[in-house]
Amino acid sequence: MAAESPTGESPSRGKRADARRNRETVLAAAAEVFVTSGVDAPIRRIAAQAGVGMATIYRHFPTRADLVTAVYRHQIEACAEAGPTLLAAADSPFDALRRWIDLFVDFLVTKHGLADALQSDNERFAALHAYFLDRLLPVCAQLLDASVEAGDIRPGTQPYELMRGIGNLCAGRDGDPRYDPRRLIALLLQGLRRPDAL
Amino acid sequence: MAAESPTGESPSRGKRADARRNRETVLAAAAEVFVTSGVDAPIRRIAAQAGVGMATIYRHFPTRADLVTAVYRHQIEACAEAGPTLLAAADSPFDALRRWIDLFVDFLVTKHGLADALQSDNERFAALHAYFLDRLLPVCAQLLDASVEAGDIRPGTQPYELMRGIGNLCAGRDGDPRYDPRRLIALLLQGLRRPDAL
DNA sequence: TGACAAAGCGGAGCAGCGCTCCGGATAGTA
DNA sequence: TACTATCCGGAGCGCTGCTCCGCTTTGTCA
């Protein structure tokens, strides 16, 4: 009971009780607002939803990216941890890569505007981009390397380029029945395969 | 000398001389500002650059999309017209498709923020999206159909999906040496090919 | 040429946003 | 209970998009 979570979260230990409380309130409010208004939602609105002042939000999450990453931290971690698991369980490294990308895409498309934020050149989201890369790039690289090793795909593809490409493909107005990023990503993966490997 | 341009441009015929003059001034100023500040540049800045009031810009180009399309109209037309030309000249329909996409990508990546605007769900850019589709979708469809007909690629790919995917891949902060949309688009095209066609 | 609508123009002004700053409230401690 | 470090709220600034209205310019017709 005394031990907090194993990962390095809870960045408000040692703070005053009201501060800790407010942090959680803001997180919950942000999660709620993000669903309906996207991760671009005005800070004022999130503050109103949480019943706190704007400064409180900025104090706990100096950057919008900090707020967004805090809200989705668990899901991003889960995605990162799924990489090695899939690699161990799947039929082939390439199959693991494909399923992991599916997971990543599922995560992205269900967060209104998150993919847009990831690829935007907006200064406010730079840290968000960095966090995703820090956490997911090594996983992607591992899956990619294993696939090359197994001879499933041709070598030479950079993990960063692939990740960003996938993120880009998931961006834009969603809900358009004419556009399903998954189909294009499947095409991309198809292009990645060795010509001789089926 | 009397005949204007053959295409249906010059939407200011019959207007007063100062209005026509201002329209051209704004167009030139916008082109200049777009290069340095992207298509998101504040209207105020464009107005200042042109030496006119903001209302003048809004009067001639009610929507930001109208201004952007007016600035790039010639290049978009050229891209559209290149489709049939390439189809006639290239070694194969698929080669024509590849070269046409190259042209389109070249156009997109040299316009700072244009690809972002195209895929943004921002209301202000809806007309921009529509214009690109109107003009380029039929061309893409023709090239795609011809490639399928020739047996170069597998059938089933929707032109809209392909176009939007390409646009998406070109979006985001540019100048990153780690990311070249062309490489991913090449992968996409590779995935489009028939397995048996080489 | 001169007068007079009509067409066009400029920028003040409003609303919405991100972000900061500081007087006041509050939690923890002695 | 009294005191201070900590935290809070929202007014306020600067920057946007977009509109509205009094003034200016243009083209026309006698």
Short mmCIF file of C-alpha atoms (C1' of nucleotides) in Angstrom, two decimals:
data_model
loop_
_atom_site.label_atom_id
_atom_site.label_comp_id
_atom_site.label_asym_id
_atom_site.label_seq_id
_atom_site.Cartn_x
_atom_site.Cartn_y
_atom_site.Cartn_z
CA MET A 1 0.00 0.00 0.00
CA ALA A 2 2.83 2.31 0.71
CA ALA A 3 4.65 1.64 -2.54
CA GLU A 4 3.30 3.82 -5.32
CA SER A 5 3.23 2.63 -8.90
CA PRO A 6 6.34 0.86 -10.13
CA THR A 7 6.84 3.25 -13.05
CA GLY A 8 8.10 6.69 -12.29
CA GLU A 9 4.74 8.39 -12.27
CA SER A 10 3.05 10.41 -9.54
CA PRO A 11 5.18 13.52 -10.07
CA SER A 12 3.35 15.25 -7.25
CA ARG A 13 4.66 13.38 -4.27
CA GLY A 14 5.67 15.66 -1.46
CA LYS A 15 3.35 18.34 -2.75
CA ARG A 16 0.55 19.74 -0.68
CA ALA A 17 -2.63 17.72 -0.48
CA ASP A 18 -4.72 20.26 -2.37
CA ALA A 19 -2.15 20.35 -5.15
CA ARG A 20 -2.24 16.57 -5.54
CA ARG A 21 -6.03 16.65 -5.54
CA ASN A 22 -6.18 19.36 -8.16
CA ARG A 23 -3.74 17.51 -10.38
CA GLU A 24 -6.03 14.50 -10.50
CA THR A 25 -9.10 16.66 -11.04
CA VAL A 26 -7.44 18.38 -13.99
CA LEU A 27 -6.35 15.07 -15.49
CA ALA A 28 -9.87 13.71 -15.31
CA ALA A 29 -11.37 16.87 -16.74
CA ALA A 30 -8.84 16.96 -19.57
CA ALA A 31 -9.52 13.35 -20.48
CA GLU A 32 -13.20 14.15 -20.66
CA VAL A 33 -12.79 17.30 -22.73
CA PHE A 34 -10.29 15.68 -25.11
CA VAL A 35 -12.91 13.11 -26.08
CA THR A 36 -15.41 15.69 -27.20
CA SER A 37 -13.24 18.60 -28.32
CA GLY A 38 -9.93 16.99 -29.20
CA VAL A 39 -6.53 17.62 -27.71
CA ASP A 40 -6.71 21.18 -29.05
CA ALA A 41 -9.45 22.09 -26.64
CA PRO A 42 -9.03 25.54 -25.06
CA ILE A 43 -7.32 25.48 -21.69
CA ARG A 44 -10.11 27.67 -20.39
CA ARG A 45 -12.61 24.97 -21.15
CA ILE A 46 -10.62 22.29 -19.37
CA ALA A 47 -10.20 24.61 -16.39
CA ALA A 48 -13.93 25.25 -16.31
CA GLN A 49 -14.68 21.52 -16.55
CA ALA A 50 -12.29 20.88 -13.65
CA GLY A 51 -13.59 23.84 -11.67
CA VAL A 52 -10.14 25.34 -11.25
CA GLY A 53 -8.33 28.39 -12.56
CA MET A 54 -6.18 28.30 -15.66
CA ALA A 55 -3.02 28.92 -13.72
CA THR A 56 -3.55 25.69 -11.85
CA ILE A 57 -3.39 23.76 -15.08
CA TYR A 58 -0.30 25.59 -16.28
CA ARG A 59 1.35 25.03 -12.92
CA HIS A 60 0.94 21.27 -13.06
CA PHE A 61 1.38 20.91 -16.81
CA PRO A 62 3.55 23.75 -18.11
CA THR A 63 3.06 22.65 -21.69
CA ARG A 64 0.04 21.33 -23.45
CA ALA A 65 2.14 18.35 -24.42
CA ASP A 66 2.68 17.57 -20.74
CA LEU A 67 -1.04 17.45 -20.18
CA VAL A 68 -1.67 15.28 -23.20
CA THR A 69 1.09 12.83 -22.36
CA ALA A 70 -0.11 12.62 -18.77
CA VAL A 71 -3.62 11.81 -19.92
CA TYR A 72 -2.54 9.09 -22.33
CA ARG A 73 0.50 7.87 -20.46
CA HIS A 74 -0.94 4.50 -19.54
CA GLN A 75 -2.04 3.71 -23.06
CA ILE A 76 1.31 4.71 -24.53
CA GLU A 77 3.11 2.55 -22.01
CA ALA A 78 0.84 -0.35 -22.81
CA CYS A 79 1.59 0.03 -26.47
CA ALA A 80 5.31 0.13 -25.82
CA GLU A 81 5.16 -2.96 -23.67
CA ALA A 82 3.10 -4.84 -26.23
CA GLY A 83 6.02 -4.82 -28.66
CA PRO A 84 8.21 -7.49 -27.03
CA THR A 85 5.14 -9.49 -26.06
CA LEU A 86 3.93 -9.67 -29.62
CA LEU A 87 7.37 -10.51 -30.87
CA ALA A 88 7.42 -13.51 -28.58
CA ALA A 89 3.89 -14.64 -29.34
CA ALA A 90 3.39 -13.99 -33.03
CA ASP A 91 3.96 -16.40 -35.89
CA SER A 92 6.75 -14.28 -37.35
CA PRO A 93 8.52 -11.01 -36.59
CA PHE A 94 6.70 -9.44 -39.50
CA ASP A 95 3.38 -10.58 -38.12
CA ALA A 96 4.34 -9.05 -34.77
CA LEU A 97 5.22 -5.79 -36.50
CA ARG A 98 1.91 -5.74 -38.28
CA ARG A 99 -0.06 -6.40 -35.12
CA TRP A 100 1.88 -3.85 -33.16
CA ILE A 101 1.21 -1.22 -35.80
CA ASP A 102 -2.47 -2.15 -35.62
CA LEU A 103 -2.35 -1.44 -31.92
CA PHE A 104 -0.67 1.90 -32.47
CA VAL A 105 -3.15 2.90 -35.14
CA ASP A 106 -6.08 1.91 -32.95
CA PHE A 107 -4.71 4.13 -30.23
CA LEU A 108 -4.22 7.07 -32.57
CA VAL A 109 -7.51 7.02 -34.43
CA THR A 110 -9.60 6.89 -31.29
CA LYS A 111 -8.05 10.12 -30.01
CA HIS A 112 -9.57 12.96 -31.88
CA GLY A 113 -6.82 15.22 -33.15
CA LEU A 114 -3.94 13.42 -31.48
CA ALA A 115 -2.32 12.37 -34.74
CA ASP A 116 -2.64 15.92 -36.01
CA ALA A 117 -0.93 17.21 -32.91
CA LEU A 118 1.87 14.68 -33.29
CA GLN A 119 2.78 15.83 -36.74
CA SER A 120 2.00 19.49 -36.35
CA ASP A 121 4.98 21.79 -36.41
CA ASN A 122 3.37 23.70 -33.60
CA GLU A 123 5.88 24.57 -30.91
CA ARG A 124 3.42 23.59 -28.19
CA PHE A 125 3.43 19.97 -29.25
CA ALA A 126 7.17 19.45 -29.66
CA ALA A 127 7.46 17.67 -26.31
CA LEU A 128 4.58 15.38 -27.24
CA HIS A 129 6.41 14.33 -30.36
CA ALA A 130 9.56 13.75 -28.34
CA TYR A 131 7.77 11.61 -25.78
CA PHE A 132 6.17 9.36 -28.35
CA LEU A 133 9.50 8.91 -30.03
CA ASP A 134 11.35 8.19 -26.81
CA ARG A 135 8.90 5.55 -25.81
CA LEU A 136 7.87 3.90 -29.06
CA LEU A 137 10.79 4.28 -31.41
CA PRO A 138 12.95 1.62 -29.73
CA VAL A 139 10.03 -0.80 -29.82
CA CYS A 140 9.45 -0.17 -33.49
CA ALA A 141 13.16 -0.51 -34.19
CA GLN A 142 13.27 -3.84 -32.43
CA LEU A 143 10.36 -5.21 -34.42
CA LEU A 144 11.80 -3.87 -37.64
CA ASP A 145 15.22 -5.35 -36.95
CA ALA A 146 13.76 -8.72 -36.07
CA SER A 147 11.75 -8.70 -39.30
CA VAL A 148 14.82 -7.90 -41.34
CA GLU A 149 16.77 -10.57 -39.49
CA ALA A 150 14.10 -13.13 -40.29
CA GLY A 151 14.19 -12.13 -43.94
CA ASP A 152 10.55 -10.99 -43.93
CA ILE A 153 11.21 -7.45 -45.12
CA ARG A 154 13.93 -5.71 -47.03
CA PRO A 155 16.47 -3.79 -44.93
CA GLY A 156 17.00 -0.04 -45.02
CA THR A 157 13.78 1.30 -43.55
CA GLN A 158 14.32 3.74 -40.73
CA PRO A 159 12.06 3.32 -37.68
CA TYR A 160 11.60 7.06 -37.34
CA GLU A 161 10.43 7.41 -40.89
CA LEU A 162 8.00 4.52 -40.57
CA MET A 163 6.55 5.78 -37.29
CA ARG A 164 6.08 9.27 -38.55
CA GLY A 165 4.57 8.01 -41.77
CA ILE A 166 2.04 5.96 -39.86
CA GLY A 167 1.23 8.90 -37.64
CA ASN A 168 0.77 11.11 -40.67
CA LEU A 169 -1.54 8.65 -42.35
CA CYS A 170 -3.77 8.66 -39.28
CA ALA A 171 -4.14 12.43 -39.22
CA GLY A 172 -6.87 14.62 -40.56
CA ARG A 173 -10.63 14.76 -40.22
CA ASP A 174 -11.80 11.39 -39.08
CA GLY A 175 -15.01 9.59 -39.77
CA ASP A 176 -14.69 9.92 -43.52
CA PRO A 177 -15.89 6.56 -44.89
CA ARG A 178 -13.79 7.10 -48.02
CA TYR A 179 -10.56 7.12 -46.04
CA ASP A 180 -9.31 4.33 -43.86
CA PRO A 181 -5.66 4.78 -42.84
CA ARG A 182 -5.41 1.06 -42.17
CA ARG A 183 -5.75 0.22 -45.84
CA LEU A 184 -2.86 2.49 -46.79
CA ILE A 185 -0.73 1.24 -43.95
CA ALA A 186 -1.36 -2.29 -45.14
CA LEU A 187 -0.13 -1.19 -48.55
CA LEU A 188 2.95 0.32 -46.95
CA LEU A 189 3.74 -2.89 -45.14
CA GLN A 190 3.18 -4.81 -48.34
CA GLY A 191 5.75 -2.60 -50.02
CA LEU A 192 8.15 -3.34 -47.20
CA ARG A 193 8.12 -7.09 -47.76
CA ARG A 194 10.82 -8.85 -49.66
CA PRO A 195 9.67 -9.60 -53.21
CA ASP A 196 10.69 -13.23 -52.78
CA ALA A 197 9.04 -13.76 -49.40
CA LEU A 198 5.65 -14.59 -50.90
CA MET B 1 -4.96 41.45 -76.85
CA ALA B 2 -8.63 41.65 -76.14
CA ALA B 3 -9.05 37.97 -75.31
CA GLU B 4 -8.22 37.25 -71.70
CA SER B 5 -6.78 33.94 -70.61
CA PRO B 6 -8.41 30.86 -72.13
CA THR B 7 -9.18 29.30 -68.76
CA GLY B 8 -11.98 30.77 -66.75
CA GLU B 9 -9.83 32.94 -64.53
CA SER B 10 -9.89 36.71 -64.02
CA PRO B 11 -12.89 36.63 -61.70
CA SER B 12 -12.76 40.40 -61.44
CA ARG B 13 -13.81 41.38 -64.91
CA GLY B 14 -16.33 44.16 -64.90
CA LYS B 15 -15.08 45.31 -61.52
CA ARG B 16 -13.65 48.76 -60.99
CA ALA B 17 -10.06 49.37 -61.98
CA ASP B 18 -8.84 49.89 -58.42
CA ALA B 19 -10.50 46.65 -57.34
CA ARG B 20 -8.75 44.70 -60.09
CA ARG B 21 -5.46 46.33 -59.18
CA ASN B 22 -5.87 45.54 -55.52
CA ARG B 23 -6.73 41.95 -56.28
CA GLU B 24 -3.44 41.48 -58.06
CA THR B 25 -1.52 43.30 -55.35
CA VAL B 26 -3.01 41.05 -52.68
CA LEU B 27 -2.25 37.94 -54.72
CA ALA B 28 1.40 38.94 -55.08
CA ALA B 29 1.71 39.84 -51.41
CA ALA B 30 0.11 36.58 -50.33
CA ALA B 31 2.44 34.55 -52.53
CA GLU B 32 5.38 36.32 -50.95
CA VAL B 33 4.18 35.89 -47.37
CA PHE B 34 3.22 32.24 -47.91
CA VAL B 35 6.81 31.46 -48.79
CA THR B 36 8.19 32.76 -45.52
CA SER B 37 5.32 32.24 -43.09
CA GLY B 38 3.30 29.44 -44.63
CA VAL B 39 -0.31 29.44 -45.76
CA ASP B 40 -1.31 30.03 -42.14
CA ALA B 41 0.14 33.51 -42.13
CA PRO B 42 -2.04 36.10 -40.38
CA ILE B 43 -4.30 38.02 -42.73
CA ARG B 44 -3.07 41.21 -41.10
CA ARG B 45 0.44 40.48 -42.26
CA ILE B 46 -0.61 39.86 -45.83
CA ALA B 47 -2.65 43.06 -45.76
CA ALA B 48 0.34 44.99 -44.47
CA GLN B 49 2.61 43.47 -47.10
CA ALA B 50 0.12 44.47 -49.79
CA GLY B 51 -0.46 47.88 -48.28
CA VAL B 52 -4.22 47.41 -48.09
CA GLY B 53 -6.76 46.97 -45.35
CA MET B 54 -7.87 43.57 -44.14
CA ALA B 55 -11.38 44.05 -45.45
CA THR B 56 -10.00 44.31 -48.96
CA ILE B 57 -8.58 40.84 -48.71
CA TYR B 58 -11.77 39.39 -47.27
CA ARG B 59 -13.79 41.11 -49.99
CA HIS B 60 -11.78 39.51 -52.80
CA PHE B 61 -11.16 36.19 -51.07
CA PRO B 62 -13.95 35.51 -48.57
CA THR B 63 -12.23 32.38 -47.34
CA ARG B 64 -8.61 31.67 -46.70
CA ALA B 65 -8.98 28.71 -49.00
CA ASP B 66 -9.99 31.06 -51.81
CA LEU B 67 -6.80 33.03 -51.38
CA VAL B 68 -4.63 29.93 -51.27
CA THR B 69 -6.21 28.37 -54.33
CA ALA B 70 -5.93 31.65 -56.23
CA VAL B 71 -2.22 31.86 -55.41
CA TYR B 72 -1.48 28.30 -56.47
CA ARG B 73 -4.06 27.95 -59.21
CA HIS B 74 -1.59 27.85 -62.05
CA GLN B 75 0.54 25.17 -60.47
CA ILE B 76 -2.45 23.02 -59.64
CA GLU B 77 -3.70 23.32 -63.19
CA ALA B 78 -0.28 22.40 -64.52
CA CYS B 79 -0.25 19.32 -62.31
CA ALA B 80 -3.70 18.31 -63.49
CA GLU B 81 -2.74 18.75 -67.12
CA ALA B 82 0.46 16.76 -66.69
CA GLY B 83 -1.54 13.59 -66.03
CA PRO B 84 -2.69 12.80 -69.56
CA THR B 85 0.61 14.03 -70.97
CA LEU B 86 2.59 11.64 -68.82
CA LEU B 87 0.23 8.81 -69.61
CA ALA B 88 0.92 9.31 -73.30
CA ALA B 89 4.67 9.70 -72.93
CA ALA B 90 5.71 7.28 -70.19
CA ASP B 91 6.90 3.72 -70.64
CA SER B 92 3.92 2.29 -68.83
CA PRO B 93 0.80 3.55 -67.08
CA PHE B 94 2.39 2.70 -63.77
CA ASP B 95 5.46 4.73 -64.67
CA ALA B 96 3.19 7.63 -65.57
CA LEU B 97 1.42 7.29 -62.22
CA ARG B 98 4.72 7.31 -60.39
CA ARG B 99 5.98 10.36 -62.20
CA TRP B 100 2.73 12.20 -61.74
CA ILE B 101 2.81 11.53 -58.01
CA ASP B 102 6.38 12.83 -58.00
CA LEU B 103 5.12 16.05 -59.52
CA PHE B 104 2.36 16.34 -56.97
CA VAL B 105 4.71 15.70 -54.08
CA ASP B 106 7.19 18.26 -55.40
CA PHE B 107 4.41 20.79 -55.49
CA LEU B 108 3.27 20.00 -51.95
CA VAL B 109 6.61 19.90 -50.18
CA THR B 110 7.75 23.24 -51.56
CA LYS B 111 4.72 25.00 -50.07
CA HIS B 112 5.28 25.37 -46.39
CA GLY B 113 2.21 24.19 -44.54
CA LEU B 114 0.07 23.52 -47.58
CA ALA B 115 -0.12 19.79 -46.97
CA ASP B 116 -1.05 20.46 -43.36
CA ALA B 117 -3.83 22.76 -44.47
CA LEU B 118 -5.12 20.17 -46.93
CA GLN B 119 -5.58 17.53 -44.29
CA SER B 120 -6.56 19.77 -41.43
CA ASP B 121 -10.14 19.48 -40.26
CA ASN B 122 -10.19 23.22 -39.94
CA GLU B 123 -13.36 24.68 -41.33
CA ARG B 124 -11.44 27.45 -43.06
CA PHE B 125 -9.66 25.04 -45.35
CA ALA B 126 -12.61 22.91 -46.41
CA ALA B 127 -12.88 24.67 -49.78
CA LEU B 128 -9.18 24.13 -50.39
CA HIS B 129 -9.61 20.42 -49.92
CA ALA B 130 -12.59 20.45 -52.25
CA TYR B 131 -10.73 22.32 -54.97
CA PHE B 132 -7.76 19.96 -54.94
CA LEU B 133 -10.10 17.00 -55.15
CA ASP B 134 -12.15 18.48 -57.95
CA ARG B 135 -9.13 19.15 -60.05
CA LEU B 136 -6.77 16.29 -59.28
CA LEU B 137 -8.94 13.35 -58.35
CA PRO B 138 -10.08 12.61 -61.93
CA VAL B 139 -6.48 12.72 -63.11
CA CYS B 140 -5.38 10.33 -60.40
CA ALA B 141 -8.31 8.05 -61.17
CA GLN B 142 -7.40 7.96 -64.85
CA LEU B 143 -3.80 7.02 -64.12
CA LEU B 144 -4.89 4.42 -61.60
CA ASP B 145 -7.40 2.88 -63.98
CA ALA B 146 -4.88 2.74 -66.77
CA SER B 147 -2.38 1.03 -64.48
CA VAL B 148 -4.93 -1.55 -63.43
CA GLU B 149 -5.93 -2.05 -67.05
CA ALA B 150 -2.32 -2.67 -68.00
CA GLY B 151 -1.98 -5.17 -65.18
CA ASP B 152 0.70 -3.13 -63.44
CA ILE B 153 -1.09 -2.82 -60.11
CA ARG B 154 -3.74 -4.73 -58.31
CA PRO B 155 -7.27 -3.31 -58.55
CA GLY B 156 -9.31 -1.99 -55.63
CA THR B 157 -7.43 1.13 -54.62
CA GLN B 158 -9.60 4.19 -54.40
CA PRO B 159 -8.15 7.39 -55.89
CA TYR B 160 -9.42 9.49 -53.01
CA GLU B 161 -7.73 7.32 -50.47
CA LEU B 162 -4.45 7.35 -52.37
CA MET B 163 -4.48 11.11 -52.88
CA ARG B 164 -5.25 11.83 -49.29
CA GLY B 165 -2.65 9.37 -48.11
CA ILE B 166 -0.01 11.07 -50.22
CA GLY B 167 -1.06 14.46 -48.95
CA ASN B 168 -0.91 13.22 -45.39
CA LEU B 169 2.54 11.78 -45.84
CA CYS B 170 3.78 15.18 -47.03
CA ALA B 171 2.49 17.02 -43.99
CA GLY B 172 4.26 18.07 -40.86
CA ARG B 173 7.41 19.98 -40.06
CA ASP B 174 9.59 19.92 -43.11
CA GLY B 175 13.32 19.96 -43.41
CA ASP B 176 13.80 16.98 -41.12
CA PRO B 177 16.59 14.95 -42.70
CA ARG B 178 15.25 11.81 -41.01
CA TYR B 179 11.96 12.02 -42.86
CA ASP B 180 11.53 12.01 -46.60
CA PRO B 181 7.91 11.47 -47.66
CA ARG B 182 9.13 10.29 -51.05
CA ARG B 183 10.63 7.16 -49.59
CA LEU B 184 7.37 6.15 -47.93
CA ILE B 185 5.38 6.97 -51.02
CA ALA B 186 7.70 4.75 -53.02
CA LEU B 187 6.96 2.00 -50.52
CA LEU B 188 3.26 2.62 -50.94
CA LEU B 189 3.52 2.32 -54.69
CA GLN B 190 5.57 -0.81 -54.30
CA GLY B 191 2.77 -2.27 -52.22
CA LEU B 192 0.33 -1.37 -54.97
CA ARG B 193 2.08 -3.43 -57.63
CA ARG B 194 0.93 -6.86 -58.58
CA PRO B 195 3.09 -9.50 -56.96
CA ASP B 196 3.63 -11.17 -60.33
CA ALA B 197 4.51 -7.99 -62.23
CA LEU B 198 8.19 -8.10 -61.31
"C1'" DT C 1 -16.21 69.55 -67.26
"C1'" DG C 2 -18.64 68.77 -63.11
"C1'" DA C 3 -21.76 66.37 -60.31
"C1'" DC C 4 -23.39 62.20 -58.27
"C1'" DA C 5 -24.41 57.31 -57.15
"C1'" DA C 6 -22.28 53.03 -56.77
"C1'" DA C 7 -18.52 50.49 -55.77
"C1'" DG C 8 -14.68 49.98 -53.08
"C1'" DC C 9 -11.65 50.93 -49.13
"C1'" DG C 10 -9.49 51.10 -44.34
"C1'" DG C 11 -9.13 50.16 -39.77
"C1'" DA C 12 -11.59 50.34 -35.31
"C1'" DG C 13 -13.78 46.95 -32.71
"C1'" DC C 14 -15.44 42.52 -30.91
"C1'" DA C 15 -14.78 37.82 -29.57
"C1'" DG C 16 -11.75 33.85 -28.66
"C1'" DC C 17 -7.39 32.12 -27.73
"C1'" DG C 18 -2.59 31.19 -25.02
"C1'" DC C 19 -0.08 32.48 -21.30
"C1'" DT C 20 1.50 35.35 -17.08
"C1'" DC C 21 1.30 37.78 -12.87
"C1'" DC C 22 0.13 38.80 -8.27
"C1'" DG C 23 -3.04 39.60 -4.24
"C1'" DG C 24 -5.41 36.47 -1.49
"C1'" DA C 25 -6.59 31.80 0.47
"C1'" DT C 26 -5.00 27.45 2.55
"C1'" DA C 27 -2.37 23.48 4.29
"C1'" DG C 28 0.96 21.97 7.24
"C1'" DT C 29 3.84 23.01 11.39
"C1'" DA C 30 5.43 24.70 15.77
"C1'" DT D 1 -3.52 29.20 17.57
"C1'" DA D 2 -0.34 31.64 14.83
"C1'" DC D 3 2.70 31.72 11.09
"C1'" DT D 4 4.81 30.83 6.55
"C1'" DA D 5 5.61 28.39 2.44
"C1'" DT D 6 2.78 26.81 -0.95
"C1'" DC D 7 -0.88 27.06 -3.97
"C1'" DC D 8 -4.91 29.18 -6.12
"C1'" DG D 9 -7.99 32.17 -9.14
"C1'" DG D 10 -8.93 35.18 -12.65
"C1'" DA D 11 -7.83 39.83 -14.40
"C1'" DG D 12 -4.99 41.28 -18.04
"C1'" DC D 13 -1.87 41.43 -22.16
"C1'" DG D 14 -0.90 40.34 -26.82
"C1'" DC D 15 -2.23 38.10 -30.87
"C1'" DT D 16 -5.52 36.14 -33.86
"C1'" DG D 17 -10.02 35.96 -37.33
"C1'" DC D 18 -13.63 38.41 -39.00
"C1'" DT D 19 -17.24 42.32 -39.41
"C1'" DC D 20 -19.19 46.74 -39.75
"C1'" DC D 21 -19.57 51.42 -41.16
"C1'" DG D 22 -18.07 56.15 -42.35
"C1'" DC D 23 -15.11 57.87 -45.92
"C1'" DT D 24 -12.85 57.83 -50.68
"C1'" DT D 25 -12.45 56.74 -55.48
"C1'" DT D 26 -14.23 55.55 -59.94
"C1'" DG D 27 -16.99 55.70 -63.89
"C1'" DT D 28 -20.87 57.83 -66.10
"C1'" DC D 29 -24.04 61.03 -67.96
"C1'" DA D 30 -25.63 65.52 -68.82
#
